Amino acid sequence: MQVRRLSDADLSAVAALLRDDEVAHCMLWSRLAGHGINRSGGDVWGAHRRGRLRAVAHVAGNVIPAGGDAAAVDSIGQFLARLPRRSAAIVGLARDVQPMWAALGPVWGPARDERLSQPLMLAMAPPTSTPDPGLRRAEIADVDVLFPASVAMFTEEVGVSPLAASSEAAYRARLMWLIRQGRVFCRLDEQGVVFKAEIAAATDRVCQVQGVWVRPDQRGRGVGSAAMAALAINARAVAPQVSLYVNDYNEAALAAYHRAGFRRVGTMASVHF
């Protein structure tokens, strides 16, 4: 198995490899399709067998493996194990994360958190919750009230503040960029943010919702399912298929997404350092 750094010349081969699951590979393909491999914000490594690309991994803040060939993913993992770790997590389809983590674990571990079964869901059924008419796209004027909610969501979900590895200015700039792209949705009241979510990745075919957060005093009231039902409608202006993934132990979120019309179509996994 040959492992080498890929370039824009390999983009069509990568596209063919990822074509088997455009929903699961949304996060990876969104980084490559718009800017190319050379300007994707990280390195892309590929494993070849007999001249054919069998697996890839994008290495930046996260390692995102893909390909479905466990031996090829392992080869990339063994190669990466010889390099200093610069990533905070391994994220992708469970079938790809598991062999990558098996190769990297002895060197990069121990992990702070292993989430090896995260349902991948797609909005594909009529919602049983009435879509929230108060959900809207965020505006730049909302950034000051949305910023603390975004930090709270990340901290609750990942277990550490996003500001531990990034400056407040950088994290705020990312939020403002998403708002300008029309990818942040929210519902506000006089006390602040009731609900917020972001379309963190998008291709021309699929978008992926992340950063879903409901203010603690509003939880358990159907706020999340109603807002997600509305978001699934609005997000189709970004891409026709709307997806997300969620921790398998988060029963409340799973139920809310189901009421919003989302159904499981695969299994993701993530390992956090």
Short mmCIF file of C-alpha atoms in Angstrom, two decimals:
data_model
loop_
_atom_site.label_atom_id
_atom_site.label_comp_id
_atom_site.label_asym_id
_atom_site.label_seq_id
_atom_site.Cartn_x
_atom_site.Cartn_y
_atom_site.Cartn_z
CA MET A 1 0.00 0.00 0.00
CA GLN A 2 1.44 3.38 -1.00
CA VAL A 3 0.58 6.44 1.10
CA ARG A 4 1.25 9.90 -0.31
CA ARG A 5 0.10 13.49 0.00
CA LEU A 6 -2.62 14.28 -2.54
CA SER A 7 -2.98 17.43 -4.65
CA ASP A 8 -5.55 19.04 -6.90
CA ALA A 9 -4.55 16.58 -9.61
CA ASP A 10 -6.15 13.84 -7.48
CA LEU A 11 -9.47 15.62 -6.94
CA SER A 12 -11.46 13.53 -9.44
CA ALA A 13 -10.18 10.30 -7.87
CA VAL A 14 -11.17 11.55 -4.41
CA ALA A 15 -14.61 12.54 -5.72
CA ALA A 16 -15.12 9.04 -7.11
CA LEU A 17 -14.09 7.50 -3.78
CA LEU A 18 -16.53 9.65 -1.80
CA ARG A 19 -19.43 9.16 -4.20
CA ASP A 20 -20.65 6.03 -2.36
CA ASP A 21 -22.13 8.09 0.50
CA GLU A 22 -22.59 11.78 -0.22
CA VAL A 23 -24.43 12.33 3.07
CA ALA A 24 -21.75 10.85 5.30
CA HIS A 25 -18.94 12.50 3.35
CA CYS A 26 -20.52 15.98 3.31
CA MET A 27 -18.09 17.36 5.87
CA LEU A 28 -15.03 16.15 3.97
CA TRP A 29 -16.23 16.94 0.45
CA SER A 30 -17.32 20.45 1.48
CA ARG A 31 -13.69 21.19 2.34
CA LEU A 32 -12.39 19.91 -0.96
CA ALA A 33 -15.01 20.77 -3.59
CA GLY A 34 -15.00 24.53 -3.16
CA HIS A 35 -11.29 25.23 -2.74
CA GLY A 36 -9.56 22.13 -4.05
CA ILE A 37 -7.18 19.87 -2.19
CA ASN A 38 -4.27 22.33 -2.17
CA ARG A 39 -6.31 25.01 -0.38
CA SER A 40 -8.46 22.79 1.82
CA GLY A 41 -7.00 24.08 5.08
CA GLY A 42 -5.01 20.92 5.77
CA ASP A 43 -3.16 17.99 4.24
CA VAL A 44 -4.94 15.23 2.36
CA TRP A 45 -3.24 11.83 2.44
CA GLY A 46 -4.25 8.95 0.20
CA ALA A 47 -3.56 5.22 0.24
CA HIS A 48 -3.20 3.51 -3.13
CA ARG A 49 -3.25 -0.18 -3.98
CA ARG A 50 -2.10 -1.16 -7.47
CA GLY A 51 -2.44 2.46 -8.56
CA ARG A 52 -6.01 2.86 -7.34
CA LEU A 53 -6.99 5.26 -4.56
CA ARG A 54 -8.51 3.20 -1.74
CA ALA A 55 -8.77 5.63 1.20
CA VAL A 56 -8.10 9.26 2.10
CA ALA A 57 -7.72 11.31 5.25
CA HIS A 58 -7.95 15.10 5.61
CA VAL A 59 -5.66 16.19 8.43
CA ALA A 60 -6.18 19.60 10.02
CA GLY A 61 -7.99 20.49 13.25
CA ASN A 62 -9.71 17.13 12.82
CA VAL A 63 -8.63 13.96 11.05
CA ILE A 64 -11.41 12.96 8.65
CA PRO A 65 -10.81 9.49 7.14
CA ALA A 66 -12.89 8.04 4.32
CA GLY A 67 -12.92 5.19 1.86
CA GLY A 68 -14.42 2.11 3.46
CA ASP A 69 -11.24 0.05 2.94
CA ALA A 70 -10.08 -0.78 6.48
CA ALA A 71 -6.60 -1.88 5.40
CA ALA A 72 -6.08 1.31 3.42
CA VAL A 73 -7.32 3.50 6.27
CA ASP A 74 -4.99 1.59 8.59
CA SER A 75 -2.07 2.32 6.24
CA ILE A 76 -2.77 6.05 6.44
CA GLY A 77 -3.14 5.75 10.21
CA GLN A 78 0.21 3.98 10.54
CA PHE A 79 1.78 6.75 8.45
CA LEU A 80 0.19 9.52 10.55
CA ALA A 81 1.34 7.80 13.73
CA ARG A 82 4.89 8.73 12.76
CA LEU A 83 3.96 12.43 12.69
CA PRO A 84 3.24 14.78 15.62
CA ARG A 85 -0.46 15.01 16.44
CA ARG A 86 -1.94 18.36 15.41
CA SER A 87 -5.61 17.38 15.43
CA ALA A 88 -8.14 17.56 18.26
CA ALA A 89 -10.35 14.72 17.01
CA ILE A 90 -10.91 11.94 14.50
CA VAL A 91 -14.33 12.27 12.86
CA GLY A 92 -16.12 10.36 10.11
CA LEU A 93 -18.05 7.24 9.28
CA ALA A 94 -17.64 4.66 12.04
CA ARG A 95 -16.27 2.14 9.52
CA ASP A 96 -13.38 4.54 8.81
CA VAL A 97 -12.81 6.07 12.25
CA GLN A 98 -12.40 2.68 13.93
CA PRO A 99 -9.39 1.44 11.90
CA MET A 100 -7.86 4.92 12.00
CA TRP A 101 -8.18 5.03 15.78
CA ALA A 102 -6.81 1.48 16.09
CA ALA A 103 -3.68 2.63 14.25
CA LEU A 104 -3.30 5.97 16.03
CA GLY A 105 -4.49 5.05 19.52
CA PRO A 106 -1.22 3.52 20.77
CA VAL A 107 0.65 6.70 19.79
CA TRP A 108 -1.88 9.53 20.01
CA GLY A 109 -3.95 8.15 22.87
CA PRO A 110 -5.39 7.97 25.35
CA ALA A 111 -8.50 9.68 24.08
CA ARG A 112 -10.42 12.13 26.23
CA ASP A 113 -13.67 10.76 24.79
CA GLU A 114 -14.62 7.97 22.38
CA ARG A 115 -18.02 8.15 20.66
CA LEU A 116 -18.03 5.18 18.33
CA SER A 117 -21.74 5.00 17.49
CA GLN A 118 -23.30 8.33 16.49
CA PRO A 119 -26.46 8.00 14.38
CA LEU A 120 -26.24 9.85 11.07
CA MET A 121 -29.69 11.25 10.26
CA LEU A 122 -31.33 12.78 7.20
CA ALA A 123 -34.49 14.90 7.00
CA MET A 124 -36.65 12.58 4.92
CA ALA A 125 -40.06 12.20 6.56
CA PRO A 126 -42.94 14.61 7.29
CA PRO A 127 -42.40 16.11 10.76
CA THR A 128 -44.86 15.37 13.52
CA SER A 129 -43.85 18.63 15.22
CA THR A 130 -45.26 21.84 13.80
CA PRO A 131 -42.39 23.86 12.31
CA ASP A 132 -41.56 26.88 14.46
CA PRO A 133 -42.59 30.05 12.58
CA GLY A 134 -40.25 32.06 14.80
CA LEU A 135 -37.11 30.41 13.47
CA ARG A 136 -35.12 32.75 11.22
CA ARG A 137 -31.70 33.25 9.72
CA ALA A 138 -29.36 35.04 12.09
CA GLU A 139 -28.13 38.53 11.27
CA ILE A 140 -24.78 40.14 12.08
CA ALA A 141 -26.55 42.22 14.74
CA ASP A 142 -27.29 38.94 16.57
CA VAL A 143 -23.66 37.95 16.99
CA ASP A 144 -23.24 39.28 20.54
CA VAL A 145 -26.18 37.25 21.86
CA LEU A 146 -25.34 34.18 19.76
CA PHE A 147 -21.67 34.04 20.74
CA PRO A 148 -22.21 32.92 24.37
CA ALA A 149 -24.77 30.34 23.21
CA SER A 150 -22.28 28.97 20.67
CA VAL A 151 -19.59 28.65 23.33
CA ALA A 152 -22.06 26.99 25.72
CA MET A 153 -23.16 24.50 23.06
CA PHE A 154 -19.60 23.50 22.18
CA THR A 155 -18.62 23.16 25.83
CA GLU A 156 -21.64 20.99 26.62
CA GLU A 157 -21.12 18.80 23.55
CA VAL A 158 -17.36 18.37 23.51
CA GLY A 159 -16.56 18.76 27.19
CA VAL A 160 -14.11 21.65 26.85
CA SER A 161 -14.56 25.29 25.87
CA PRO A 162 -13.75 26.10 22.22
CA LEU A 163 -11.78 29.05 23.56
CA ALA A 164 -9.28 26.65 25.14
CA ALA A 165 -7.79 25.97 21.70
CA SER A 166 -8.78 29.20 19.94
CA SER A 167 -9.02 32.89 20.72
CA GLU A 168 -12.35 34.59 21.30
CA ALA A 169 -11.68 36.73 18.23
CA ALA A 170 -11.12 33.69 15.99
CA TYR A 171 -14.19 31.86 17.25
CA ARG A 172 -16.31 34.99 16.90
CA ALA A 173 -14.97 35.49 13.36
CA ARG A 174 -16.03 31.94 12.44
CA LEU A 175 -19.54 32.61 13.77
CA MET A 176 -19.74 35.87 11.83
CA TRP A 177 -18.62 34.12 8.64
CA LEU A 178 -21.38 31.51 9.04
CA ILE A 179 -23.95 34.26 9.65
CA ARG A 180 -22.86 36.11 6.52
CA GLN A 181 -23.19 32.88 4.55
CA GLY A 182 -26.80 32.51 5.76
CA ARG A 183 -25.94 29.33 7.64
CA VAL A 184 -26.95 30.22 11.21
CA PHE A 185 -30.57 29.83 12.30
CA CYS A 186 -31.99 31.03 15.58
CA ARG A 187 -35.02 31.83 17.65
CA LEU A 188 -34.65 34.68 20.15
CA ASP A 189 -36.76 36.09 22.93
CA GLU A 190 -36.32 38.88 25.46
CA GLN A 191 -33.97 36.67 27.51
CA GLY A 192 -31.70 35.86 24.59
CA VAL A 193 -31.23 32.74 22.48
CA VAL A 194 -33.99 30.14 22.70
CA PHE A 195 -32.59 27.93 19.92
CA LYS A 196 -29.63 28.09 17.57
CA ALA A 197 -28.04 25.80 14.99
CA GLU A 198 -25.54 26.10 12.17
CA ILE A 199 -25.04 24.58 8.77
CA ALA A 200 -21.36 23.89 9.33
CA ALA A 201 -20.74 21.99 6.09
CA ALA A 202 -22.43 22.05 2.70
CA THR A 203 -21.98 20.72 -0.81
CA ASP A 204 -24.27 21.24 -3.76
CA ARG A 205 -26.16 18.09 -2.73
CA VAL A 206 -26.03 17.86 1.09
CA CYS A 207 -25.70 20.13 4.09
CA GLN A 208 -24.89 19.11 7.63
CA VAL A 209 -26.41 20.76 10.69
CA GLN A 210 -24.19 21.15 13.76
CA GLY A 211 -24.17 23.26 16.88
CA VAL A 212 -27.79 22.57 17.84
CA TRP A 213 -28.56 24.19 21.21
CA VAL A 214 -31.70 24.89 23.21
CA ARG A 215 -31.52 27.18 26.23
CA PRO A 216 -31.70 25.03 29.38
CA ASP A 217 -34.92 26.59 30.69
CA GLN A 218 -36.65 25.77 27.38
CA ARG A 219 -35.66 22.13 27.16
CA GLY A 220 -38.30 19.42 27.36
CA ARG A 221 -40.98 21.68 25.87
CA GLY A 222 -40.77 20.65 22.21
CA VAL A 223 -38.76 23.74 21.28
CA GLY A 224 -35.97 21.74 19.65
CA SER A 225 -38.17 19.51 17.50
CA ALA A 226 -40.28 22.45 16.27
CA ALA A 227 -37.19 24.51 15.45
CA MET A 228 -35.48 21.58 13.71
CA ALA A 229 -38.62 20.93 11.64
CA ALA A 230 -38.46 24.55 10.48
CA LEU A 231 -34.71 24.39 9.94
CA ALA A 232 -35.05 21.31 7.73
CA ILE A 233 -37.34 23.33 5.47
CA ASN A 234 -35.18 26.48 5.42
CA ALA A 235 -31.88 24.64 5.01
CA ARG A 236 -33.00 23.20 1.68
CA ALA A 237 -32.20 26.61 0.24
CA VAL A 238 -28.56 25.69 0.94
CA ALA A 239 -28.70 22.06 -0.25
CA PRO A 240 -31.56 19.67 -1.05
CA GLN A 241 -30.57 17.10 1.58
CA VAL A 242 -30.31 18.12 5.25
CA SER A 243 -28.33 15.88 7.60
CA LEU A 244 -26.86 15.76 11.09
CA TYR A 245 -25.31 13.27 13.48
CA VAL A 246 -25.94 12.87 17.19
CA ASN A 247 -24.65 10.91 20.16
CA ASP A 248 -26.48 7.60 20.52
CA TYR A 249 -26.94 8.14 24.26
CA ASN A 250 -28.71 11.50 23.78
CA GLU A 251 -32.23 10.10 23.82
CA ALA A 252 -33.89 13.51 24.10
CA ALA A 253 -32.14 14.80 20.97
CA LEU A 254 -32.84 11.59 19.04
CA ALA A 255 -36.53 11.87 19.86
CA ALA A 256 -36.61 15.56 18.91
CA TYR A 257 -34.93 14.91 15.56
CA HIS A 258 -37.30 12.04 14.85
CA ARG A 259 -40.29 14.33 15.49
CA ALA A 260 -38.69 16.86 13.15
CA GLY A 261 -38.65 14.28 10.35
CA PHE A 262 -35.06 13.03 10.55
CA ARG A 263 -34.34 9.31 10.09
CA ARG A 264 -31.16 7.32 10.63
CA VAL A 265 -29.18 6.54 7.48
CA GLY A 266 -25.78 5.52 8.87
CA THR A 267 -23.35 5.61 11.78
CA MET A 268 -20.66 8.19 12.44
CA ALA A 269 -17.97 8.12 15.11
CA SER A 270 -15.65 10.60 16.76
CA VAL A 271 -12.65 10.34 19.04
CA HIS A 272 -11.66 13.47 20.99
CA PHE A 273 -8.25 14.22 22.47
#
